[in-house]
XYZ file of C-alpha atoms in Angstrom:
250
model
C -3.422 -2.275 1.575
C -2.828 -0.358 5.280
C -6.423 1.265 4.546
C -8.757 1.501 1.748
C -10.099 4.121 2.865
C -7.407 6.629 4.564
C -6.233 8.981 1.579
C -2.811 8.420 0.883
C -0.568 11.479 -0.586
C 1.370 8.966 -3.703
C -1.679 7.399 -4.983
C -3.287 4.371 -5.603
C 0.273 3.052 -7.997
C -0.059 1.444 -11.321
C -3.255 -0.838 -12.706
C -0.869 -3.699 -12.174
C 0.058 -2.997 -8.245
C -3.768 -1.656 -7.391
C -4.972 -5.099 -8.732
C -1.400 -7.101 -6.916
C -2.872 -5.689 -3.743
C -7.274 -5.665 -4.578
C -9.249 -8.512 -2.995
C -12.289 -7.863 -5.416
C -12.015 -6.556 -9.242
C -14.765 -6.123 -11.253
C -17.019 -4.334 -13.863
C -20.856 -3.346 -12.654
C -23.699 -1.366 -12.697
C -24.567 0.319 -9.529
C -28.089 -0.798 -8.835
C -28.963 0.066 -5.647
C -27.582 1.847 -2.047
C -28.668 1.976 1.675
C -26.588 4.451 4.519
C -26.751 3.255 7.849
C -27.591 5.205 11.003
C -24.559 6.509 13.377
C -25.872 5.792 16.648
C -25.795 8.351 19.146
C -22.649 8.476 21.553
C -20.848 6.031 19.116
C -16.850 6.815 20.366
C -14.125 7.610 17.299
C -12.852 4.186 17.248
C -16.775 2.535 16.901
C -17.857 5.291 13.869
C -18.279 3.403 10.792
C -16.202 5.239 8.189
C -17.982 3.309 5.351
C -21.439 3.758 6.026
C -23.040 3.549 2.484
C -23.026 0.197 0.993
C -23.911 -0.198 -2.881
C -24.792 -3.144 -4.653
C -23.764 -4.071 -7.980
C -24.501 -5.933 -10.984
C -21.398 -7.813 -11.723
C -20.568 -7.896 -15.677
C -17.493 -9.021 -15.892
C -14.599 -10.426 -12.677
C -11.302 -10.182 -12.337
C -10.509 -11.545 -9.066
C -12.668 -12.071 -5.944
C -15.839 -11.642 -7.128
C -17.573 -15.236 -7.311
C -21.618 -14.592 -7.642
C -23.604 -12.140 -9.821
C -23.769 -9.008 -7.943
C -21.633 -7.496 -4.782
C -22.109 -5.201 -2.565
C -19.094 -1.715 -1.910
C -18.851 -0.480 1.185
C -17.677 3.751 0.639
C -18.150 6.289 3.364
C -20.303 9.507 2.704
C -17.558 11.352 0.881
C -15.514 14.988 1.770
C -12.938 14.020 4.461
C -14.147 10.230 4.562
C -12.974 9.871 0.678
C -16.158 8.039 -0.343
C -16.820 7.418 -4.099
C -19.468 8.797 -5.213
C -21.137 5.892 -7.020
C -24.522 7.081 -9.148
C -26.782 4.306 -9.861
C -27.132 3.060 -12.721
C -23.529 3.888 -13.882
C -20.899 1.245 -15.116
C -17.860 1.271 -12.856
C -14.190 -0.463 -12.835
C -14.097 -1.293 -8.608
C -10.824 -1.889 -7.047
C -11.919 -2.971 -3.775
C -10.420 -3.993 -0.291
C -11.286 -6.156 2.437
C -12.154 -3.989 5.738
C -10.245 -5.133 9.123
C -13.262 -3.114 10.752
C -16.201 -4.339 9.278
C -14.662 -7.703 7.158
C -16.593 -6.389 4.051
C -15.378 -5.207 0.843
C -14.772 -1.330 0.262
C -13.559 1.257 -1.706
C -12.448 5.111 -1.736
C -11.743 8.100 -4.198
C -8.540 6.794 -3.128
C -8.209 3.751 -5.732
C -7.850 3.503 -8.968
C -11.779 2.591 -8.868
C -12.805 4.505 -11.981
C -16.624 5.205 -14.056
C -15.882 2.146 -17.058
C -15.402 4.791 -19.913
C -12.599 6.640 -18.059
C -10.458 3.118 -17.095
C -8.683 2.095 -20.698
C -5.516 2.083 -18.911
C -6.857 -0.204 -16.570
C -8.783 -2.293 -18.593
C -6.205 -2.822 -21.029
C -4.158 -4.562 -18.149
C -6.654 -6.202 -17.244
C -8.258 -8.291 -19.774
C -4.298 -9.100 -21.007
C -4.242 -11.463 -17.292
C -4.360 -14.099 -19.143
C -1.175 -13.917 -21.177
C 1.126 -13.342 -18.695
C 3.418 -15.872 -16.779
C 2.036 -16.632 -13.642
C 3.724 -14.980 -11.230
C 4.487 -12.034 -9.188
C 6.561 -9.110 -8.475
C 8.022 -6.951 -6.415
C 9.611 -3.716 -6.026
C 10.541 -0.525 -4.957
C 13.625 2.200 -3.828
C 15.083 3.169 -0.886
C 16.041 6.577 -0.045
C 17.728 8.745 2.098
C 16.855 12.356 4.140
C 18.266 14.250 6.046
C 15.802 16.351 9.295
C 15.671 19.492 9.185
C 15.738 20.838 12.808
C 15.502 24.466 12.365
C 12.302 23.631 10.022
C 10.954 20.317 10.709
C 11.140 18.694 7.997
C 13.119 15.768 5.743
C 15.449 17.333 2.619
C 15.886 14.433 -0.030
C 19.841 13.121 -0.044
C 19.620 10.791 -2.373
C 19.129 7.081 -3.047
C 20.606 4.566 -0.899
C 22.939 1.952 -2.980
C 23.928 -1.524 -1.362
C 21.868 -2.080 1.251
C 20.836 -5.242 1.972
C 16.656 -6.304 1.667
C 15.566 -9.854 2.395
C 11.964 -10.442 1.033
C 10.531 -13.587 2.674
C 7.441 -15.474 2.013
C 5.054 -19.095 0.210
C 7.873 -20.859 0.270
C 10.583 -18.369 -0.627
C 13.509 -16.398 0.839
C 15.421 -13.644 -1.393
C 18.006 -11.606 -0.456
C 18.493 -8.808 -2.648
C 20.923 -5.285 -2.523
C 19.481 -1.815 -3.647
C 21.386 -0.904 -7.229
C 23.205 2.250 -8.001
C 19.935 4.090 -8.311
C 18.624 2.871 -4.915
C 16.377 0.148 -6.635
C 15.465 -3.382 -6.277
C 13.291 -5.390 -8.053
C 12.357 -9.670 -7.467
C 10.597 -11.073 -10.185
C 8.836 -14.828 -11.026
C 7.464 -14.765 -7.632
C 4.608 -17.155 -6.078
C 1.598 -15.256 -5.943
C 0.633 -14.743 -1.731
C 1.481 -12.721 1.613
C 5.294 -11.653 1.607
C 7.214 -9.386 4.383
C 9.444 -7.832 3.434
C 12.452 -6.437 5.933
C 15.034 -3.465 4.938
C 18.859 -4.307 6.658
C 20.074 -0.952 8.014
C 23.087 -0.483 9.653
C 23.255 1.391 12.996
C 23.613 4.869 11.679
C 20.492 5.145 9.769
C 16.666 4.607 10.485
C 13.271 4.027 9.202
C 9.664 4.229 10.580
C 9.567 0.804 10.266
C 11.553 -2.269 8.571
C 9.873 -4.737 7.787
C 6.451 -4.147 5.561
C 4.180 -7.045 4.877
C 2.204 -7.171 2.230
C -0.488 -9.791 0.185
C 0.069 -9.488 -4.251
C -2.453 -11.479 -6.404
C -0.957 -13.598 -9.018
C 0.221 -11.826 -11.960
C 0.208 -8.826 -10.353
C 2.680 -6.751 -8.182
C 3.314 -4.446 -5.115
C 5.973 -1.848 -4.648
C 7.629 -1.198 -1.244
C 9.655 1.395 -0.503
C 11.871 2.840 2.371
C 12.851 6.375 3.261
C 15.729 6.477 5.477
C 17.084 8.299 7.684
C 20.249 9.284 10.292
C 19.154 7.908 14.105
C 21.108 11.119 15.716
C 22.703 8.692 18.261
C 26.604 9.758 18.640
C 28.961 7.911 20.375
C 33.100 7.963 21.287
C 35.022 8.745 23.503
C 36.219 11.899 25.905
C 39.568 11.831 27.058
C 41.722 14.093 30.312
C 44.770 15.727 30.015
C 47.419 13.247 28.864
C 44.544 10.392 28.637
C 44.466 9.896 32.473
C 41.086 9.546 32.295
C 38.121 8.465 29.566
C 34.495 8.667 29.147
C 32.556 7.055 26.945
C 29.194 8.120 25.737
C 26.431 6.780 23.610
C 23.579 9.767 22.700
C 20.546 9.130 21.316
């Protein structure tokens, strides 16, 4: 997960996806809270966006919590997407390792929820032992057309027959998108993977390589949105072909 605190417009995904990407998942009760004071003159890049720390008494751990108590960081609420835990209440918590503070954090952008509103997640999590070992990676590749006049992207449709390479944990798989622009790989070992999209020269995307970590019995979704790269190439000939000019614009 790129950032546990940065809200995503596409939501946290399914229980399988959230479990697959989380550093810790558990049921617990919030028992204490503390808030770190921000020092005057702190530069923007040094700001701790998860200043509130809640300690939980762990009732049931599904992954990443070896003790009976654990501390989870979160924001203050509002623009920083902090989760407003209530002391004495039970929660299902999905937590992620922060690259900034090297601690577990969560936010309203995850599937973290009050215990009595997490039935779908709990059903999945409590059935993990009955699932076969391994992970799955799937996604889709869609083509958009950039509108210069409006400055936005217009969906065109799925990209069919586009190749992807999935590498990691002693695995290397090659696959192509189907007639719906989708792909799916199952039976992979748990761990870190790099997914690489193989595009023809006339197409581009923000990032052809994406790196993910997937926990055993979890899954991951890696989608791509592709646009024309805006480059033109060809030849211009003079009268009777007396002169030729090759060009490339982009």
